[in-house]
mmCIF file of C-alpha atoms in Angstrom:
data_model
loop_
_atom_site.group_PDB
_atom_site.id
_atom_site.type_symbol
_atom_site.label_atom_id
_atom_site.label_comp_id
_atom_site.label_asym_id
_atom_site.label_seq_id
_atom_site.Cartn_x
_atom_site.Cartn_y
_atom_site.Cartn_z
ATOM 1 C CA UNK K 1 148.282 114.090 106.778
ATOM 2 C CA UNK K 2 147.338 117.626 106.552
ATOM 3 C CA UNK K 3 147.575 119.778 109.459
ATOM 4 C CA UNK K 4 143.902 121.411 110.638
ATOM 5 C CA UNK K 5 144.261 124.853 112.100
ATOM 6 C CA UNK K 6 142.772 124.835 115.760
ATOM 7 C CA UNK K 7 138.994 126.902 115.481
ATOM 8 C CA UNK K 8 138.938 130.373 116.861
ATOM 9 C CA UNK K 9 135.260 130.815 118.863
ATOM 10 C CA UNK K 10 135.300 134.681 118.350
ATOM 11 C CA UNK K 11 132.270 136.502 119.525
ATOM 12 C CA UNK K 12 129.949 137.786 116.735
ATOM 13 C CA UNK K 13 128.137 141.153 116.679
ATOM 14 C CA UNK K 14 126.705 144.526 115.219
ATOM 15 C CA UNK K 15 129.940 146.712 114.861
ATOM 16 C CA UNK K 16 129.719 149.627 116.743
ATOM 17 C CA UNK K 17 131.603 152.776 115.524
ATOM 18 C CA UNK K 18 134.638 152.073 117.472
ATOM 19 C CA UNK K 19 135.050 149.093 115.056
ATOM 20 C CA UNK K 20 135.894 151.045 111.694
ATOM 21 C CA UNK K 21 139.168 151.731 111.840
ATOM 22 C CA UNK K 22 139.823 147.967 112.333
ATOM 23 C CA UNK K 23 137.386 147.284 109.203
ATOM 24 C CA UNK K 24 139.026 150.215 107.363
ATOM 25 C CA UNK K 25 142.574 148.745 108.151
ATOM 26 C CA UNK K 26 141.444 145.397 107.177
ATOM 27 C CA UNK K 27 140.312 146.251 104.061
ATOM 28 C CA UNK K 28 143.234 148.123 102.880
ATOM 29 C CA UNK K 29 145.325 145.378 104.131
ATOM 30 C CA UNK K 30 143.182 142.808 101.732
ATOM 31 C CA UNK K 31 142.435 145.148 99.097
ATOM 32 C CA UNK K 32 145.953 147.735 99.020
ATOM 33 C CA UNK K 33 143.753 150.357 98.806
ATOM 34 C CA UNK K 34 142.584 152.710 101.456
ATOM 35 C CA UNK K 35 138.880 154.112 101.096
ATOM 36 C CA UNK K 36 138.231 155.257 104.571
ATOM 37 C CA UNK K 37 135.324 157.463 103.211
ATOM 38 C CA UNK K 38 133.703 154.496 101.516
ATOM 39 C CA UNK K 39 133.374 152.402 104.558
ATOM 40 C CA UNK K 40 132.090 155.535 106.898
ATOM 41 C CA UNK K 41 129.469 155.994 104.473
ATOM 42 C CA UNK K 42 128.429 152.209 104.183
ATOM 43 C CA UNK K 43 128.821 152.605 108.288
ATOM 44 C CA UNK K 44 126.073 155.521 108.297
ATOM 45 C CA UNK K 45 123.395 153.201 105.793
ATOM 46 C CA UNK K 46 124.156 150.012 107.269
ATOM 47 C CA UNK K 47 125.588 150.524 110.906
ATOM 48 C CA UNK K 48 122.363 151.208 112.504
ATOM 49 C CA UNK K 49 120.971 148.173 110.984
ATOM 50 C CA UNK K 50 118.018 150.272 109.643
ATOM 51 C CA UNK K 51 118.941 149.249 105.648
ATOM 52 C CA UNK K 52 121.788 146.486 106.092
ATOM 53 C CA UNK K 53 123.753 144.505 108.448
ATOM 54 C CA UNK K 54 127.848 145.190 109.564
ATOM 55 C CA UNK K 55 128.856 142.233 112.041
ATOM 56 C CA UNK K 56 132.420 142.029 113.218
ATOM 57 C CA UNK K 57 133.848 139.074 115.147
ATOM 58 C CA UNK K 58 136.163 139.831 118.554
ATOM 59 C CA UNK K 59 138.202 137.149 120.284
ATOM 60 C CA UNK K 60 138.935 138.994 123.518
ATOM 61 C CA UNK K 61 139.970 141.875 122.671
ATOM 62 C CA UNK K 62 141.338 141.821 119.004
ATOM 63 C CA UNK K 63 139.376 142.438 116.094
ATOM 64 C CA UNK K 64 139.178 139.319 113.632
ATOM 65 C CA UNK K 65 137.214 140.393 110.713
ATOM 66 C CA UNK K 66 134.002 141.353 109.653
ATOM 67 C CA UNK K 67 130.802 140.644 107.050
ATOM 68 C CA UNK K 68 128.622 143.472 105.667
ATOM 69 C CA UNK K 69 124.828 142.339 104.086
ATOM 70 C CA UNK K 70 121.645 144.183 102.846
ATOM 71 C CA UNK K 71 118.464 142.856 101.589
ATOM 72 C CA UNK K 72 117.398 143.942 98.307
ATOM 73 C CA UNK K 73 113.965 143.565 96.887
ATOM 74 C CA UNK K 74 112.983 143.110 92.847
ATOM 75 C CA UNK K 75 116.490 144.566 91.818
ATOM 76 C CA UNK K 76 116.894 142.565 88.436
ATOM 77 C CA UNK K 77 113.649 141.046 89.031
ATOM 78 C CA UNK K 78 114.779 139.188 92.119
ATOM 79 C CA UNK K 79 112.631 138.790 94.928
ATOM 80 C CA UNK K 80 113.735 140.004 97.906
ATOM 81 C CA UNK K 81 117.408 137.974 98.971
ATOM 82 C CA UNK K 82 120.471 138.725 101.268
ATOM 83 C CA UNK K 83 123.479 139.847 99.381
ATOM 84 C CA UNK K 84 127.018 139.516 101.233
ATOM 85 C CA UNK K 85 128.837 142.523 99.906
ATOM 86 C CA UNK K 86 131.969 142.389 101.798
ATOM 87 C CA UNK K 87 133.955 139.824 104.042
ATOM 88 C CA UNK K 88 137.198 140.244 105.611
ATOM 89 C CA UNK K 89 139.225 138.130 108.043
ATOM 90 C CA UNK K 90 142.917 138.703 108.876
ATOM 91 C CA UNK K 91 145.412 136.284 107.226
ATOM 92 C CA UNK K 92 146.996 135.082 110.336
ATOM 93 C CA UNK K 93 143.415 133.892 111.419
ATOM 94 C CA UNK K 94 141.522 132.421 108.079
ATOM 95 C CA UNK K 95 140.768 128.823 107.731
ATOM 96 C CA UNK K 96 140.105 128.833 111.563
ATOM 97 C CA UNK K 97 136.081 128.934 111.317
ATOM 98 C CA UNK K 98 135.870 132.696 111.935
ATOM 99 C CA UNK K 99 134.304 133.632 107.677
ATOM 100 C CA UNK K 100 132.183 130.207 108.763
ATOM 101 C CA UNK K 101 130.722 132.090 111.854
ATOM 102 C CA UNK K 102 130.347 135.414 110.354
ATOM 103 C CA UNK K 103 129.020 134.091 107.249
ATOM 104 C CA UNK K 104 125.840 131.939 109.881
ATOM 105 C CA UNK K 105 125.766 135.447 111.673
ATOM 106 C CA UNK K 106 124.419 137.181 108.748
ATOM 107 C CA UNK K 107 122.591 134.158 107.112
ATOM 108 C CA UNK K 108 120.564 133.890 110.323
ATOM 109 C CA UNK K 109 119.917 137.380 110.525
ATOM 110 C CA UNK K 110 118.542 137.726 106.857
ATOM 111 C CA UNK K 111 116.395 134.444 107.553
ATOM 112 C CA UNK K 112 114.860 136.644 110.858
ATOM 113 C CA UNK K 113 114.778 139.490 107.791
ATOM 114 C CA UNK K 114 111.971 136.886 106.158
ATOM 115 C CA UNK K 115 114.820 135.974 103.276
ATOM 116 C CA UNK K 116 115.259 132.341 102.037
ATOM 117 C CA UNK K 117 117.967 133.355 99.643
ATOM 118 C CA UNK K 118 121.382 134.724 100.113
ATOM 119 C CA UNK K 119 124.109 135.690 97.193
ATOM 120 C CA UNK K 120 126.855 137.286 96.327
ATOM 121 C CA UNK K 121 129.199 139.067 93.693
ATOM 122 C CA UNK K 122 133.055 138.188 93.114
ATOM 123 C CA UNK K 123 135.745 138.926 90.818
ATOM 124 C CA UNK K 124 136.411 135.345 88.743
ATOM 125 C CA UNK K 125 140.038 135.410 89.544
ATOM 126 C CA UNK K 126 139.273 135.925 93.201
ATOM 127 C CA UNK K 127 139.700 132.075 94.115
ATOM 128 C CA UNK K 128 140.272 132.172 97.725
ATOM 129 C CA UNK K 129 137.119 133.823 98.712
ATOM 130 C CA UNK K 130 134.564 131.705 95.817
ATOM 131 C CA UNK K 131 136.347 128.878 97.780
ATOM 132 C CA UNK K 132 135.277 129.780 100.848
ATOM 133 C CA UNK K 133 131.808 130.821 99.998
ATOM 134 C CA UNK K 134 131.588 128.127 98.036
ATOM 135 C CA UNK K 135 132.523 126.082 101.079
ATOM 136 C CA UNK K 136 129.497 127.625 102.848
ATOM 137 C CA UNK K 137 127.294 125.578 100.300
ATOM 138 C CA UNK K 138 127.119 128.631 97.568
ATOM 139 C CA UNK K 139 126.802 127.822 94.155
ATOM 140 C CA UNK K 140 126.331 129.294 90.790
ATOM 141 C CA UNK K 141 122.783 131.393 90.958
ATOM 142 C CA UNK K 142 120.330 132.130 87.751
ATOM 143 C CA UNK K 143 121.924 135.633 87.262
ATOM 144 C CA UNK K 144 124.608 136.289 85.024
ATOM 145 C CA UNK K 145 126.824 139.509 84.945
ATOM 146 C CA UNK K 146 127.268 141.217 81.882
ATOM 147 C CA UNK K 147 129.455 144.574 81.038
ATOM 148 C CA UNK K 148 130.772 146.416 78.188
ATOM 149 C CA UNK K 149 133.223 148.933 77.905
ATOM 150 C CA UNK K 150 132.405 152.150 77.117
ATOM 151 C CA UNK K 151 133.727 154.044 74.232
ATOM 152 C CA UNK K 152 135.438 157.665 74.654
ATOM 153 C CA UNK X 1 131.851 119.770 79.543
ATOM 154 C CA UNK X 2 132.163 115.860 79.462
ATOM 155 C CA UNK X 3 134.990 114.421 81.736
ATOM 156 C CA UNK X 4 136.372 111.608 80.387
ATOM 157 C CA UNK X 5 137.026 108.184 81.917
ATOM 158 C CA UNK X 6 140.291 108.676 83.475
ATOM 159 C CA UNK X 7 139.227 111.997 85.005
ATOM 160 C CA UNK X 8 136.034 110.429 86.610
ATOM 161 C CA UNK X 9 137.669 107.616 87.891
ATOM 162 C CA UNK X 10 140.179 109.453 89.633
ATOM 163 C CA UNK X 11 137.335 112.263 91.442
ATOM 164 C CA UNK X 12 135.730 109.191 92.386
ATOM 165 C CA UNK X 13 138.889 107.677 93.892
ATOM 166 C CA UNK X 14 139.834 111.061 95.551
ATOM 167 C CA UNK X 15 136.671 111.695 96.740
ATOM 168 C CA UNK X 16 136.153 107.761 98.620
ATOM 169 C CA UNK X 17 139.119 108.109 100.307
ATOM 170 C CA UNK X 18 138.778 111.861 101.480
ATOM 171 C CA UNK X 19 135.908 110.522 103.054
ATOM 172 C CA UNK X 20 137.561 108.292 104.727
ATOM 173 C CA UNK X 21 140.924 109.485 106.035
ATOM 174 C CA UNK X 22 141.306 107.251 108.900
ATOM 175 C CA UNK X 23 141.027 103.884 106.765
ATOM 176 C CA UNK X 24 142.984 102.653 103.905
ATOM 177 C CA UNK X 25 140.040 101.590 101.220
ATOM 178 C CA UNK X 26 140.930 98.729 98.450
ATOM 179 C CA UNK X 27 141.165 99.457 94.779
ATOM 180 C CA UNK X 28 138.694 96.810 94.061
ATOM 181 C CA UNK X 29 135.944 98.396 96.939
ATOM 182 C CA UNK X 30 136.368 101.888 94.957
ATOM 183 C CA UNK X 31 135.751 99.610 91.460
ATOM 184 C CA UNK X 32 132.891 98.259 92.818
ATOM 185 C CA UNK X 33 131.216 101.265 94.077
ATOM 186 C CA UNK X 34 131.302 103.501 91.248
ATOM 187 C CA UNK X 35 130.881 100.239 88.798
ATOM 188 C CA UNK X 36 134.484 100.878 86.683
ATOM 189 C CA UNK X 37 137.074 98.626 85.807
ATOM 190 C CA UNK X 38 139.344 97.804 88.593
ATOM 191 C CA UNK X 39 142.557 97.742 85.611
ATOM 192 C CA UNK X 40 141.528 101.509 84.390
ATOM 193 C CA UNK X 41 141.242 102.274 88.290
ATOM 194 C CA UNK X 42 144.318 101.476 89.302
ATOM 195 C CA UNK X 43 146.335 102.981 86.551
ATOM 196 C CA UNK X 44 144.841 105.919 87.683
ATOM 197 C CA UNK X 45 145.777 105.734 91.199
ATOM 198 C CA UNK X 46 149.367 105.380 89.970
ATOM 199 C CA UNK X 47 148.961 108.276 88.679
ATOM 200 C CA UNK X 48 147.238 109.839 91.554
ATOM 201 C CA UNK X 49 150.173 108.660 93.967
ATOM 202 C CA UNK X 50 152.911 110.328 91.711
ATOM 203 C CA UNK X 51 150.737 113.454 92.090
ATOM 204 C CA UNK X 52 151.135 112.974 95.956
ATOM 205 C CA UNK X 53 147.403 113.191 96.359
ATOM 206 C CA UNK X 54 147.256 109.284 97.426
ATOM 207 C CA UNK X 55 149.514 106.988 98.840
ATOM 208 C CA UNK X 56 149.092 103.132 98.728
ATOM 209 C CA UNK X 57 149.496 101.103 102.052
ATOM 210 C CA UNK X 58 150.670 97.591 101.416
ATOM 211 C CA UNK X 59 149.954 93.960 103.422
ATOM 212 C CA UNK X 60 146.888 92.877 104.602
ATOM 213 C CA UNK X 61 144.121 94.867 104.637
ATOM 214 C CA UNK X 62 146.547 97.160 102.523
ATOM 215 C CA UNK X 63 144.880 99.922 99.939
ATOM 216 C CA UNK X 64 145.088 103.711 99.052
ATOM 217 C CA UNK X 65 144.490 106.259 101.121
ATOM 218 C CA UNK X 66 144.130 109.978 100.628
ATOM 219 C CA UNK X 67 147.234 112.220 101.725
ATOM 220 C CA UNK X 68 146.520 116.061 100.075
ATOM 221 C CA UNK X 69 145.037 118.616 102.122
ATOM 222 C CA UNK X 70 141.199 118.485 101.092
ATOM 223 C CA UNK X 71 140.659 122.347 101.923
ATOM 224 C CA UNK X 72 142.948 123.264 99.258
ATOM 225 C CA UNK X 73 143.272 120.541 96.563
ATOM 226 C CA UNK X 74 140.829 121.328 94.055
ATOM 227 C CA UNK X 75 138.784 119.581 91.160
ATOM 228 C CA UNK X 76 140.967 121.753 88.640
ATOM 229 C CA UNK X 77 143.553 120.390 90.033
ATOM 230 C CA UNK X 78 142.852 116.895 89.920
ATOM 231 C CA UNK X 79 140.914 116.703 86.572
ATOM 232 C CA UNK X 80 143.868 118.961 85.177
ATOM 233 C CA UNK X 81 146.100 115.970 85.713
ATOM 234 C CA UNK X 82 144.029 114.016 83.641
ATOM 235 C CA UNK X 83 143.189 116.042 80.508
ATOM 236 C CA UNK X 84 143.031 119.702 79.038
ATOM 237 C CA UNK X 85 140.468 121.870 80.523
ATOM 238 C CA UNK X 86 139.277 124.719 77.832
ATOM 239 C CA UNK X 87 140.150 125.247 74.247
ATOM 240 C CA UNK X 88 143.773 125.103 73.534
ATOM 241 C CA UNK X 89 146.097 127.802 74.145
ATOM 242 C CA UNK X 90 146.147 130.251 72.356
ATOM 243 C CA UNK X 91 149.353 130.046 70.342
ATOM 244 C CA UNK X 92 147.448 126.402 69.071
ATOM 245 C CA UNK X 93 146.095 127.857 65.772
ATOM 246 C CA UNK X 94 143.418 126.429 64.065
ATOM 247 C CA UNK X 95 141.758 126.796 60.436
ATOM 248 C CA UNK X 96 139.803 129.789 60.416
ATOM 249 C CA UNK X 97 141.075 131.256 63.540
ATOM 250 C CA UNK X 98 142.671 134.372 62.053
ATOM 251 C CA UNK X 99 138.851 135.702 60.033
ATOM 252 C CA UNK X 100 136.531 137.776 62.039
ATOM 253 C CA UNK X 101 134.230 134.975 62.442
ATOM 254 C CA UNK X 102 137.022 133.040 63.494
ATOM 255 C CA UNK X 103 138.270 135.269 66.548
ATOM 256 C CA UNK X 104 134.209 135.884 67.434
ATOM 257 C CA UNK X 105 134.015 132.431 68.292
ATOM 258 C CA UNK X 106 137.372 131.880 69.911
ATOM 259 C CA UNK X 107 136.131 135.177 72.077
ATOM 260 C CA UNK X 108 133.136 132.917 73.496
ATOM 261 C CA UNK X 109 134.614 129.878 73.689
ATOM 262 C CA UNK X 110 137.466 131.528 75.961
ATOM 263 C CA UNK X 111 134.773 133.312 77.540
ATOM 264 C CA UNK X 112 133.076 129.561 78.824
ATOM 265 C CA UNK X 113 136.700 128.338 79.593
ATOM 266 C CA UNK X 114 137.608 130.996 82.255
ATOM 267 C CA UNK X 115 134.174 130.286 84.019
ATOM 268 C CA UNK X 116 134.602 126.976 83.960
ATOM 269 C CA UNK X 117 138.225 127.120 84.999
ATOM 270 C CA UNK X 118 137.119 129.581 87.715
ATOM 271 C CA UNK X 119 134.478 127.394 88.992
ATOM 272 C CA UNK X 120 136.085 124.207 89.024
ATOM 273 C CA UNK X 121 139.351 125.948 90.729
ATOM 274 C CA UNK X 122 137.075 127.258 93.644
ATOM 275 C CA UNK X 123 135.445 123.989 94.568
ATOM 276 C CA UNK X 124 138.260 121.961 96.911
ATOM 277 C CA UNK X 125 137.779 118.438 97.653
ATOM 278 C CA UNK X 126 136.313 119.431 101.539
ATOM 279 C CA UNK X 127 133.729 121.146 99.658
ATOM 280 C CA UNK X 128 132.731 118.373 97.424
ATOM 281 C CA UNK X 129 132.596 116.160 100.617
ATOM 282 C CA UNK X 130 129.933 118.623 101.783
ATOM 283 C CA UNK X 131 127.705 118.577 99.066
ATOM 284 C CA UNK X 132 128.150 114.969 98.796
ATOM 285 C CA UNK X 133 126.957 114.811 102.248
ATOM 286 C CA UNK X 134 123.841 117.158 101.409
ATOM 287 C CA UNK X 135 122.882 115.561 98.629
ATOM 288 C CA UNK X 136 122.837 112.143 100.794
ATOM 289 C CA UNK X 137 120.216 113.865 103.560
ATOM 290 C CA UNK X 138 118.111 115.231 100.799
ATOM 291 C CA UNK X 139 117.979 111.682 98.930
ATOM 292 C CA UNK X 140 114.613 110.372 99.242
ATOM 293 C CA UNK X 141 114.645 107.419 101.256
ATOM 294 C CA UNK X 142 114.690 103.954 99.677
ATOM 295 C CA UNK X 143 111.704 102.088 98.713
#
């Protein structure tokens, strides 16, 4: 039989600015590339909670990941929906209900936001992470993504 | 896409007896279920216990159970056993393949393959438990 990883409870909430070097780290750890200046600016639009929504998840006192959301209105014709835009929890802690909580953190505020809809964007090769959202009961929307590359 | 028998039968078989990890489940109560032929199933289950994903328990109130780890096995995985998923590689030429008209088409066909191998690669059995599960509240109730 397989073995099931014990659940972490971490506590989920708004990161505060003393949270962003742990998101920053976290990312680059996930992604190999640093972009400190990215995630200060989506801190300054989101981290007030004015346009978006940054929750991070603590148990005690470590940092075990994060989820950033927005709702966007009529982009692409949509009505208004909760995109996920960025998730991160640290290796040593995944598949122990901590993406599960973070992901009903921000679902629950969007629904409070008025939203009945939430989505997201991945890269098709990135299989861990469509597993897990998938997981969460996402499945393939009515949008398709389309690109071309640009000559010169 | 259309699965073919082989691959259905064994999804169905996987997914009975993920649902039921604590109870070794009879060939012929799988057959039954899903209305197949109890011979095709248990080739199939042969198969699926060389795989490792099953394992049959023998003597009375013997039958399969399911012994992969459902958060990670996935339906590419299991329906890959069974038959080829997408057009065939590319080194498999085929009349017309080498025109412009010929590597247009092969350009969306390989397009549909890596969605569908990217979808069906990112749904684990866990996950096909749940939306089994979902789809059994939101049934409308018998008449």
């Amino acid at each position: 039989m397989s073995d099931v990883p014990v659940p972490l409870t971490p506590t989920i909430r708004p990161a505060t600015p003393a949270d962003l070097d742990a998101i920053i780290a976290l990312d680059q750890e996930m992604t190999g590339m640093s972009k400190p200046d990215y995630w200060r600016g989506v801190f300054d639009r989101f981290g007030n909670g004015s346009e978006g929504c940054i929750l991070v998840a603590s148990d005690g006192d470590r940092f075990v990941g994060f989820i950033v959301g927005e709702v966007r209105a009529w982009e692409f014709g949509s009505p208004p929906c909760g995109w996920v835009f960025a998730l991160g929890v640290p290796q040593d802690v995944r598949l122990r209900g901590v993406g599960s909580l973070l992901f009903d953190g921000l679902c629950e505020r969007f629904r409070q936001a008025g939203v009945k809809t939430i989505r997201t964007m991945l890269a098709r090769d990135a299989l861990l992470i469509m597993s897990f959202f998938r997981s969460q009961g996402m499945v393939g929307g009515p949008f398709i993504q389309l690109e071309k590359e640009l000559a010169g | 896409m259309n699965l073919q028998m082989a691959t259905r039968h064994a999804l169905f078989a996987i997914l009975e007896l993920a649902a039921q990890p604590d109870r070794q489940v009879a060939a012929a109560e799988i057959a039954e279920k899903y209305g197949i032929s109890l011979n095709h199933l248990s080739k199939v289950l042969r198969t699926l216990g060389r795989l490792g994903l099953v394992e049959a328990v023998r003597g009375v109130g013997g039958g399969y159970r399911f012994v992969g780890n459902a958060r990670r096995v996935t339906l590419l995985d299991i329906i890959g056993a069974f038959e080829t998923v997408g057009t065939p590689a590319a080194s498999h030429r085929e009349p017309g393949d080498d025109t412009a008209e010929g590597r247009a088409l092969r350009s969306v066909m390989e397009e549909i393959d890596i969605l569908t191998r990217a979808t069906l690669s990112s749904i684990t059995v866990e996950t096909m438990l749940k939306m089994i599960r979902r789809s059994q509240w939101n049934a409308p109730p018998a008449a």
